[in-house]
PDB file of C-alpha atoms in Angstrom:
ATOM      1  CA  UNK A   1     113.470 101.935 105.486  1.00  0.00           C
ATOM      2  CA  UNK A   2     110.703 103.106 107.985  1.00  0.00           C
ATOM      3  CA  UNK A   3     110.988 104.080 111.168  1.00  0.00           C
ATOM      4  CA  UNK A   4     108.403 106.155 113.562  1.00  0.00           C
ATOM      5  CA  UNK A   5     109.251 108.135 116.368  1.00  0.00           C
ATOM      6  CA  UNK A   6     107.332 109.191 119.539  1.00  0.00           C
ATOM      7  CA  UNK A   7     108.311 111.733 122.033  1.00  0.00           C
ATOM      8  CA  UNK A   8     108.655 112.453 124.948  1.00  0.00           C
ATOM      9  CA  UNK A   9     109.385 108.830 126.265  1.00  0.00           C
ATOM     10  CA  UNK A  10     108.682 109.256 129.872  1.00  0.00           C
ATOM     11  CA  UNK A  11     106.178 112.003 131.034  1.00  0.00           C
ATOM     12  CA  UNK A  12     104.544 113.392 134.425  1.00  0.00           C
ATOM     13  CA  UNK A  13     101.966 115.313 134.465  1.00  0.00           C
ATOM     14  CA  UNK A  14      99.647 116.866 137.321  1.00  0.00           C
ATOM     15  CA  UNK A  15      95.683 115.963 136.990  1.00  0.00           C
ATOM     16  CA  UNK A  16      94.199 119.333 134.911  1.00  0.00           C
ATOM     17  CA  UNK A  17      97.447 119.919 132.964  1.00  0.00           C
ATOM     18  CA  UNK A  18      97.135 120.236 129.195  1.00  0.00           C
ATOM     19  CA  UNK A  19      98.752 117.155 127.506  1.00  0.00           C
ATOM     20  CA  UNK A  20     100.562 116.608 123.668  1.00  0.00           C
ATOM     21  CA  UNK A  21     102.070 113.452 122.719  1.00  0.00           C
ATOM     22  CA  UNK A  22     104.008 114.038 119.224  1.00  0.00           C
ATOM     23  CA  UNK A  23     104.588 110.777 116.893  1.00  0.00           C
ATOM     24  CA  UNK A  24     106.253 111.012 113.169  1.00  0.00           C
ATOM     25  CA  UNK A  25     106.914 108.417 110.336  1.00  0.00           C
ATOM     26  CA  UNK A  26     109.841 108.591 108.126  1.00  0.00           C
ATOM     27  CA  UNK A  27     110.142 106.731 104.879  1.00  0.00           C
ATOM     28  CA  UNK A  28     106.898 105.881 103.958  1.00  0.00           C
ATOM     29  CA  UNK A  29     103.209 108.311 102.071  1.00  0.00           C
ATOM     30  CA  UNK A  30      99.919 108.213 102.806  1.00  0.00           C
ATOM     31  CA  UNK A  31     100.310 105.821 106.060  1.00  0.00           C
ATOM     32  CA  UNK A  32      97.259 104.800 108.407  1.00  0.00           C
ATOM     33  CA  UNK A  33      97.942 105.894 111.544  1.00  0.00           C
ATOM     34  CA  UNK A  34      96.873 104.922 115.077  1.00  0.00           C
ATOM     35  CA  UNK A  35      97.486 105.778 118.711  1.00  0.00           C
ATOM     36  CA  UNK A  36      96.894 103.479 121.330  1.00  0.00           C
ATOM     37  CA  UNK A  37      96.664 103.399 125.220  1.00  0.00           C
ATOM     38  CA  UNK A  38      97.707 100.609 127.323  1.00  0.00           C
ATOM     39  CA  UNK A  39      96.761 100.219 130.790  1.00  0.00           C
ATOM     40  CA  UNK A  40      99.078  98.393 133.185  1.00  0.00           C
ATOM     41  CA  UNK A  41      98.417  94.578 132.626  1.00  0.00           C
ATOM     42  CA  UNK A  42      95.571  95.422 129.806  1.00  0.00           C
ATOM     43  CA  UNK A  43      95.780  95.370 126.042  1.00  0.00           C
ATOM     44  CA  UNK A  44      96.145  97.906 123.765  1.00  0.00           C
ATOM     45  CA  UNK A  45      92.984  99.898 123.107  1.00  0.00           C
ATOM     46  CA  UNK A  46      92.787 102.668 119.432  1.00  0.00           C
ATOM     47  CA  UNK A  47      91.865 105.637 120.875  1.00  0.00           C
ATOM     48  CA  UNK A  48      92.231 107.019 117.262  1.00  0.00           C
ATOM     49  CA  UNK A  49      92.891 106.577 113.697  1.00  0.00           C
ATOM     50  CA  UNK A  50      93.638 108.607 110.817  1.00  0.00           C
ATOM     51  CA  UNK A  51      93.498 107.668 106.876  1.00  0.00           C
ATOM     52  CA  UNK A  52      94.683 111.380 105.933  1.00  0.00           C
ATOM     53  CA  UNK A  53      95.562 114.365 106.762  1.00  0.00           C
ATOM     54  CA  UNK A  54      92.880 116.425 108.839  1.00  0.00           C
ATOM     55  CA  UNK A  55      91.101 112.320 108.860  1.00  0.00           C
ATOM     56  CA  UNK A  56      89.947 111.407 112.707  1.00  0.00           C
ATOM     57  CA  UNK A  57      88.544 108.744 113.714  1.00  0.00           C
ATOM     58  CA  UNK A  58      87.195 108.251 117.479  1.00  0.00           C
ATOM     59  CA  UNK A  59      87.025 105.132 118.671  1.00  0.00           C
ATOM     60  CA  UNK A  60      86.299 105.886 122.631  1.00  0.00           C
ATOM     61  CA  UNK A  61      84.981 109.094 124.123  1.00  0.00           C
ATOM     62  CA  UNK A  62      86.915 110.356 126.463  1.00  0.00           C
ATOM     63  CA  UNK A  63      88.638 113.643 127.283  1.00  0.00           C
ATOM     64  CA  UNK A  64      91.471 113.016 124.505  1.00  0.00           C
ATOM     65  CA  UNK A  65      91.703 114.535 120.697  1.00  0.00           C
ATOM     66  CA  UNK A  66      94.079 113.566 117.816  1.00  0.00           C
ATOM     67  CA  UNK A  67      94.826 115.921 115.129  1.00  0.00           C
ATOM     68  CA  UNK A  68      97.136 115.145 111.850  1.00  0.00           C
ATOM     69  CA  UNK A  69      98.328 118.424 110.885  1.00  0.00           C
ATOM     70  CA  UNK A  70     100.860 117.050 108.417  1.00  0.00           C
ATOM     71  CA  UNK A  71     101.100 113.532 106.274  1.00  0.00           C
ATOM     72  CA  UNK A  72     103.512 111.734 108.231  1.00  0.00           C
ATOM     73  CA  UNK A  73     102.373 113.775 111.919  1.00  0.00           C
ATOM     74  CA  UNK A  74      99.946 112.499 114.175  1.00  0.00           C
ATOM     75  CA  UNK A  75      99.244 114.317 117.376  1.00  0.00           C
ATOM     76  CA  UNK A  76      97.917 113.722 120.679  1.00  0.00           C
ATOM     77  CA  UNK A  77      96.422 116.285 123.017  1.00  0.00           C
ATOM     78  CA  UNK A  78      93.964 116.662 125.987  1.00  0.00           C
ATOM     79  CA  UNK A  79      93.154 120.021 127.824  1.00  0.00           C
ATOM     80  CA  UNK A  80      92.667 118.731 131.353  1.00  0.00           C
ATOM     81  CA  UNK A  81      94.335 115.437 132.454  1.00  0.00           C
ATOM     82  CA  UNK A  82      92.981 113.100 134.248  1.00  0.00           C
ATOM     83  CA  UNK A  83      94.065 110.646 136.711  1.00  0.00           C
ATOM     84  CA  UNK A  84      92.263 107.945 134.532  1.00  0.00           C
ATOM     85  CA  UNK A  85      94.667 108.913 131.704  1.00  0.00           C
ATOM     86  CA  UNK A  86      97.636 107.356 132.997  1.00  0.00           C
ATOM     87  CA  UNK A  87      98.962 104.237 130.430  1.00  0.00           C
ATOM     88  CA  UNK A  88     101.191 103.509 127.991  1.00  0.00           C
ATOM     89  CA  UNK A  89     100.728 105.703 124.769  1.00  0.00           C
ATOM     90  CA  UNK A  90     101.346 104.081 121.303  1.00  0.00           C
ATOM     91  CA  UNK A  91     101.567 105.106 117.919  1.00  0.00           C
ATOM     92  CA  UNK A  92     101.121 103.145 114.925  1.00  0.00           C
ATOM     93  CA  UNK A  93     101.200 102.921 111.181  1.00  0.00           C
ATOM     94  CA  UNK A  94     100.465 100.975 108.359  1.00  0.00           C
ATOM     95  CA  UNK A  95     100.422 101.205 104.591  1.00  0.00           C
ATOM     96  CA  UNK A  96      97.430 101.662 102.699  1.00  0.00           C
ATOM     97  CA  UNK A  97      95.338  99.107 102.733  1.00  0.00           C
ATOM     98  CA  UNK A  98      97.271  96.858 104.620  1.00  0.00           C
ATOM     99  CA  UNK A  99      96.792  95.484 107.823  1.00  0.00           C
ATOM    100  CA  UNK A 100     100.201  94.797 109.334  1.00  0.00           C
ATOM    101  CA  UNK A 101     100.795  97.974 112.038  1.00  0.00           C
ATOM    102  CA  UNK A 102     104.528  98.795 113.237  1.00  0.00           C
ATOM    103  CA  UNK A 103     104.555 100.402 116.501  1.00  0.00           C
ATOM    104  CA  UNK A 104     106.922 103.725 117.979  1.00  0.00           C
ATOM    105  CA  UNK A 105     108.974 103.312 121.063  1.00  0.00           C
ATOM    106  CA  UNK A 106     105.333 104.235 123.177  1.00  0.00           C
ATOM    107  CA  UNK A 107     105.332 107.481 125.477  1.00  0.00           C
ATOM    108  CA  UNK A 108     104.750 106.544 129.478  1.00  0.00           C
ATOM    109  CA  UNK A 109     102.327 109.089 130.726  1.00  0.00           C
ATOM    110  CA  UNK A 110     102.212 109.303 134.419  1.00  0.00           C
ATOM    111  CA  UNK A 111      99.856 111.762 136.076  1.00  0.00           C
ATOM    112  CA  UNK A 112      99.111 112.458 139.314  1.00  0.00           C
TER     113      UNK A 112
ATOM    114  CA  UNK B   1      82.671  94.865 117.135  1.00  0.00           C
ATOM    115  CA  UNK B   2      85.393  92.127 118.361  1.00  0.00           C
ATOM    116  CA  UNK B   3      85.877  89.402 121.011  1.00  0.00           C
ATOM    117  CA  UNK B   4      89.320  88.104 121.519  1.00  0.00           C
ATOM    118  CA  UNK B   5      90.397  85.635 124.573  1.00  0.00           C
ATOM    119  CA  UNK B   6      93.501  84.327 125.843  1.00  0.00           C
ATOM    120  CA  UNK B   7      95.242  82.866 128.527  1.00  0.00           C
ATOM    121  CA  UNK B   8      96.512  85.881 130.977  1.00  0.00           C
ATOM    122  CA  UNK B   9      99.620  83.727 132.003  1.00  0.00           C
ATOM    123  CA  UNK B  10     102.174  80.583 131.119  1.00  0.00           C
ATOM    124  CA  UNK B  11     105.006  79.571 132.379  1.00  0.00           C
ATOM    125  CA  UNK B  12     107.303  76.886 130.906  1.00  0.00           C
ATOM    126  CA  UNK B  13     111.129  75.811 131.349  1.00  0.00           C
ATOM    127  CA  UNK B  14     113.375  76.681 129.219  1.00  0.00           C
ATOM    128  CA  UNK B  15     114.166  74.386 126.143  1.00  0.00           C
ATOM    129  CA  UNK B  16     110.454  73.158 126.211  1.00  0.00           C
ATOM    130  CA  UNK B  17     107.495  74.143 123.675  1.00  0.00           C
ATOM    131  CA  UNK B  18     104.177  76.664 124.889  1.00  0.00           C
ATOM    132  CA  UNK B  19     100.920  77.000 123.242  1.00  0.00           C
ATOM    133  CA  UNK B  20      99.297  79.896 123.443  1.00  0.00           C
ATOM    134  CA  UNK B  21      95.144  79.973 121.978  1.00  0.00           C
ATOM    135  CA  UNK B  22      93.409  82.311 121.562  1.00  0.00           C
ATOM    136  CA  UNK B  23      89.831  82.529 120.342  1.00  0.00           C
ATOM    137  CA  UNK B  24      87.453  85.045 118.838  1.00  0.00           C
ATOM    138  CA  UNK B  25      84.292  86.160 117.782  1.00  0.00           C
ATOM    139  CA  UNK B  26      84.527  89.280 114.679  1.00  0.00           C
ATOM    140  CA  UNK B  27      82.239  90.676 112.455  1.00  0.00           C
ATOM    141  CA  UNK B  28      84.522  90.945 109.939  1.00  0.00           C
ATOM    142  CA  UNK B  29      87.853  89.602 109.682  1.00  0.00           C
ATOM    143  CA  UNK B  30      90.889  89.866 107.731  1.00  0.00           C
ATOM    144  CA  UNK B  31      93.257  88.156 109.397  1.00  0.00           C
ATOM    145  CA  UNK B  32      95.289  87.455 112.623  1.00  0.00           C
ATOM    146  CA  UNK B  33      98.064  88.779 113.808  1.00  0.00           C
ATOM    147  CA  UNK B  34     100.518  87.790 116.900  1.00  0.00           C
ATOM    148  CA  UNK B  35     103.004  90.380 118.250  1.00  0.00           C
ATOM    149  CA  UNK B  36     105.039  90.522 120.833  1.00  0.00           C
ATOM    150  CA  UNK B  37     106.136  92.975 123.290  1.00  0.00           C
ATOM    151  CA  UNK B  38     108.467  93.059 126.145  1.00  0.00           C
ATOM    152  CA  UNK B  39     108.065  94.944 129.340  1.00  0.00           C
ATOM    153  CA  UNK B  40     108.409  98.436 128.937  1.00  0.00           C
ATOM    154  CA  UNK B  41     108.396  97.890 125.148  1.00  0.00           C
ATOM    155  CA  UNK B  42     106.360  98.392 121.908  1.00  0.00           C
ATOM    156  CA  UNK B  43     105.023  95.341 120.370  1.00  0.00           C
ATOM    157  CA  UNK B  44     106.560  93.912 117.536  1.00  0.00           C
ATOM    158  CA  UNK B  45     105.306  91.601 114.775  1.00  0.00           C
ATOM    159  CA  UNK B  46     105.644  87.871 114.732  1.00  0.00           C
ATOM    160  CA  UNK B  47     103.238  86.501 112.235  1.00  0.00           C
ATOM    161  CA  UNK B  48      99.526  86.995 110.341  1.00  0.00           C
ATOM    162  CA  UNK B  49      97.004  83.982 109.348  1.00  0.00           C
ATOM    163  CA  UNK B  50      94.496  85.258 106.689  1.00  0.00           C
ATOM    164  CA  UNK B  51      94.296  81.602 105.540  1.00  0.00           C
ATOM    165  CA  UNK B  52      93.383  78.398 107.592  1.00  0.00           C
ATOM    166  CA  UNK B  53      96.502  76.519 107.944  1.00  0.00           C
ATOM    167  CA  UNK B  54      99.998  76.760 110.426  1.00  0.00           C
ATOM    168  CA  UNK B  55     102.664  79.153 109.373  1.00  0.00           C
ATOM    169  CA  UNK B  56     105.823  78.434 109.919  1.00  0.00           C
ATOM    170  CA  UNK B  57     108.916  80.710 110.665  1.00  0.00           C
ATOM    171  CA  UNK B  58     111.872  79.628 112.928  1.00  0.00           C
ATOM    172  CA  UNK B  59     111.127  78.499 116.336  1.00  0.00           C
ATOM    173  CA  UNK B  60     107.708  80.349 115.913  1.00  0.00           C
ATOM    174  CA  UNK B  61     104.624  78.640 114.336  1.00  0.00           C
ATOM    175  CA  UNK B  62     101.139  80.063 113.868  1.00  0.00           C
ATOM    176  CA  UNK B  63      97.588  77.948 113.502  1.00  0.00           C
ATOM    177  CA  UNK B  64      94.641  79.647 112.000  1.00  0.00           C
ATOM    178  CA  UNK B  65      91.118  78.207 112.063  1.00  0.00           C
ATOM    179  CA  UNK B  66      88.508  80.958 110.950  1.00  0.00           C
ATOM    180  CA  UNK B  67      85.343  78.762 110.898  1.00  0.00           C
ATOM    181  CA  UNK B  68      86.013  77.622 114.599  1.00  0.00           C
ATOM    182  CA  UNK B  69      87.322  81.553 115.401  1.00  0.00           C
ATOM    183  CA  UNK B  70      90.805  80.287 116.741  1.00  0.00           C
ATOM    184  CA  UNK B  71      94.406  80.302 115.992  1.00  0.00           C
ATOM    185  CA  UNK B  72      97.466  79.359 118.373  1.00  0.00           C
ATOM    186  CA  UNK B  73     101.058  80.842 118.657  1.00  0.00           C
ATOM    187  CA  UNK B  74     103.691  77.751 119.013  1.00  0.00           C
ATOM    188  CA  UNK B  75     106.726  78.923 120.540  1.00  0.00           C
ATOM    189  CA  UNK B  76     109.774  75.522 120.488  1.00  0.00           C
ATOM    190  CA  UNK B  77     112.724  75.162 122.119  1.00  0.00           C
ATOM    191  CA  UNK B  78     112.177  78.160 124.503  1.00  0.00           C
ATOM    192  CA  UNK B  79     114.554  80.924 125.476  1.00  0.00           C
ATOM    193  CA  UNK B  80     115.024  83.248 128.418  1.00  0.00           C
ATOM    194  CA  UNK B  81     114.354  86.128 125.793  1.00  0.00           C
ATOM    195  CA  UNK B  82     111.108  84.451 124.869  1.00  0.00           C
ATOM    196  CA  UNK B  83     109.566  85.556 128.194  1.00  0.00           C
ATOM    197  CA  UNK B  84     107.388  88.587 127.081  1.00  0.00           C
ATOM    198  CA  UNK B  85     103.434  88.823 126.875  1.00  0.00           C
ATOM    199  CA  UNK B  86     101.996  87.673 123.185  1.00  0.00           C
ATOM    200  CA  UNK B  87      99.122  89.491 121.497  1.00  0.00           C
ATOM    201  CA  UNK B  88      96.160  88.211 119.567  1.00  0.00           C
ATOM    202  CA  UNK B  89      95.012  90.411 117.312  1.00  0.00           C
ATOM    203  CA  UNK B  90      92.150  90.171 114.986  1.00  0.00           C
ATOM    204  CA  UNK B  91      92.300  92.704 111.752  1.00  0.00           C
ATOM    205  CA  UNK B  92      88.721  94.431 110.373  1.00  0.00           C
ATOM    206  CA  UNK B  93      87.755  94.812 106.870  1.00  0.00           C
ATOM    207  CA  UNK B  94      88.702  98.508 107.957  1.00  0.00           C
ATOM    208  CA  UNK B  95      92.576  97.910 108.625  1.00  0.00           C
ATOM    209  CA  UNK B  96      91.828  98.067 112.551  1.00  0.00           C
ATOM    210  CA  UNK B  97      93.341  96.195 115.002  1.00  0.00           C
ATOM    211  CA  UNK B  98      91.460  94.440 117.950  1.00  0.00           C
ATOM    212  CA  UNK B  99      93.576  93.158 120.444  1.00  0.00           C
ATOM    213  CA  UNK B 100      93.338  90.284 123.197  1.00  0.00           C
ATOM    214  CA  UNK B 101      94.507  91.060 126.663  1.00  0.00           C
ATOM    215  CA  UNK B 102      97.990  89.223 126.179  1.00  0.00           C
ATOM    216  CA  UNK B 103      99.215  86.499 127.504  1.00  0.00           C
ATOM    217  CA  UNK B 104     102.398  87.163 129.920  1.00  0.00           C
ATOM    218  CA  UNK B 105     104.805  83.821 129.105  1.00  0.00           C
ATOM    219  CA  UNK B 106     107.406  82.974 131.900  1.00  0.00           C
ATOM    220  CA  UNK B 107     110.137  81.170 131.128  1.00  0.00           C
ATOM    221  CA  UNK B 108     111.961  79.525 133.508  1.00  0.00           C
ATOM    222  CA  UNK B 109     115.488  78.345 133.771  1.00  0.00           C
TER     223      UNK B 109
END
């Protein structure tokens, strides 16, 4: 079976600090992945998607970057936080070519 | 690019039956999903419409109309667990996800 994992669950960071968000799939090849960020009381928004390895897609500009250094490894990072980047941070995958996403446990990102 | 509505809240007593629509406007579109997602939680999967017609599965039903843009999550005989938000979300010919805002369902004892 699959399962994905995102760590750390619970984060705090001070506005400027550097930022990395860590999510891995077991089980499963070649998976589309996706993170997320959801705003208190707000849906989720794709920040960014990957169909490979080294494969980003933006979807919003913004201070973040995702990087996919290995298949089943999909990173997020930022340099300088911002206040604006507090949320709920989700990772997501799907097979090839299929549409149905299965979400991690989500990283709460906190910064002040 | 994609615009998806729903409600932002319901409430309903427990035992009863809520609708929740929601309606959208795509330009491209490969089906529906609902998920849902408690508090504090990551969303989880309830059911996908690619086809117009309800889907059926346990006390959950789904309703997809593509030429009017709209589909509706039945939820029967509800449950205290059953209070969570439920997302719309409307899948691209790219295998994206566009999601509504959610709509927060109360249920009441």
């Amino acid at each position: 079976s699959q399962t994905i994992h995102q760590w750390p669950a619970t984060l705090v960071q001070p506005v400027g600090s550097p930022l990395s968000l860590e999510c891995t799939v077991e089980g499963t090849s070649n998976p589309n992945l996706y993170w997320y960020r959801q705003a208190a009381g707000r849906g989720l928004q794709l920040l960014f998607y990957s169909v490979g390895i080294g494969q980003i897609s933006s979807e919003v500009p913004q201070n973040l970057s995702a990087s996919r250094p290995q298949d089943r490894q999909f990173i997020l990072s930022s340099k300088k936080l911002l206040l604006s980047d507090s949320g709920f941070y989700l990772c997501a995958w799907a097979r090839l070519a299929y549409n149905e996403q299965f979400f991690g446990p989500g990283t709460r990102l906190t910064v002040l | 690019g994609q615009n998806i509505d729903q409600p932002t809240e319901m409430t309903a007593t427990e035992g009863a039956i809520v609708q929740i629509n929601c309606t959208y406007q795509t330009s491209g579109f490969n089906g529906l999903f609902w998920y849902q997602q408690h508090a504090g939680e990551a969303p989880t999967f309830l059911s996908y419409n690619v086809l117009d017609g309800l889907e059926e599965k346990g006390r959950f039903s789904s309703f997809l109309s593509r030429s009017k843009g709209y589909s509706y999550l039945l939820l029967k005989e509800l449950q205290m667990k059953d209070s969570a938000s439920y997302l719309c979300a409307v899948a691209s010919n790219d295998y994206k996800l566009s999601f509504g805002a959610g709509t927060t369902v109360t249920v009441r004892a």
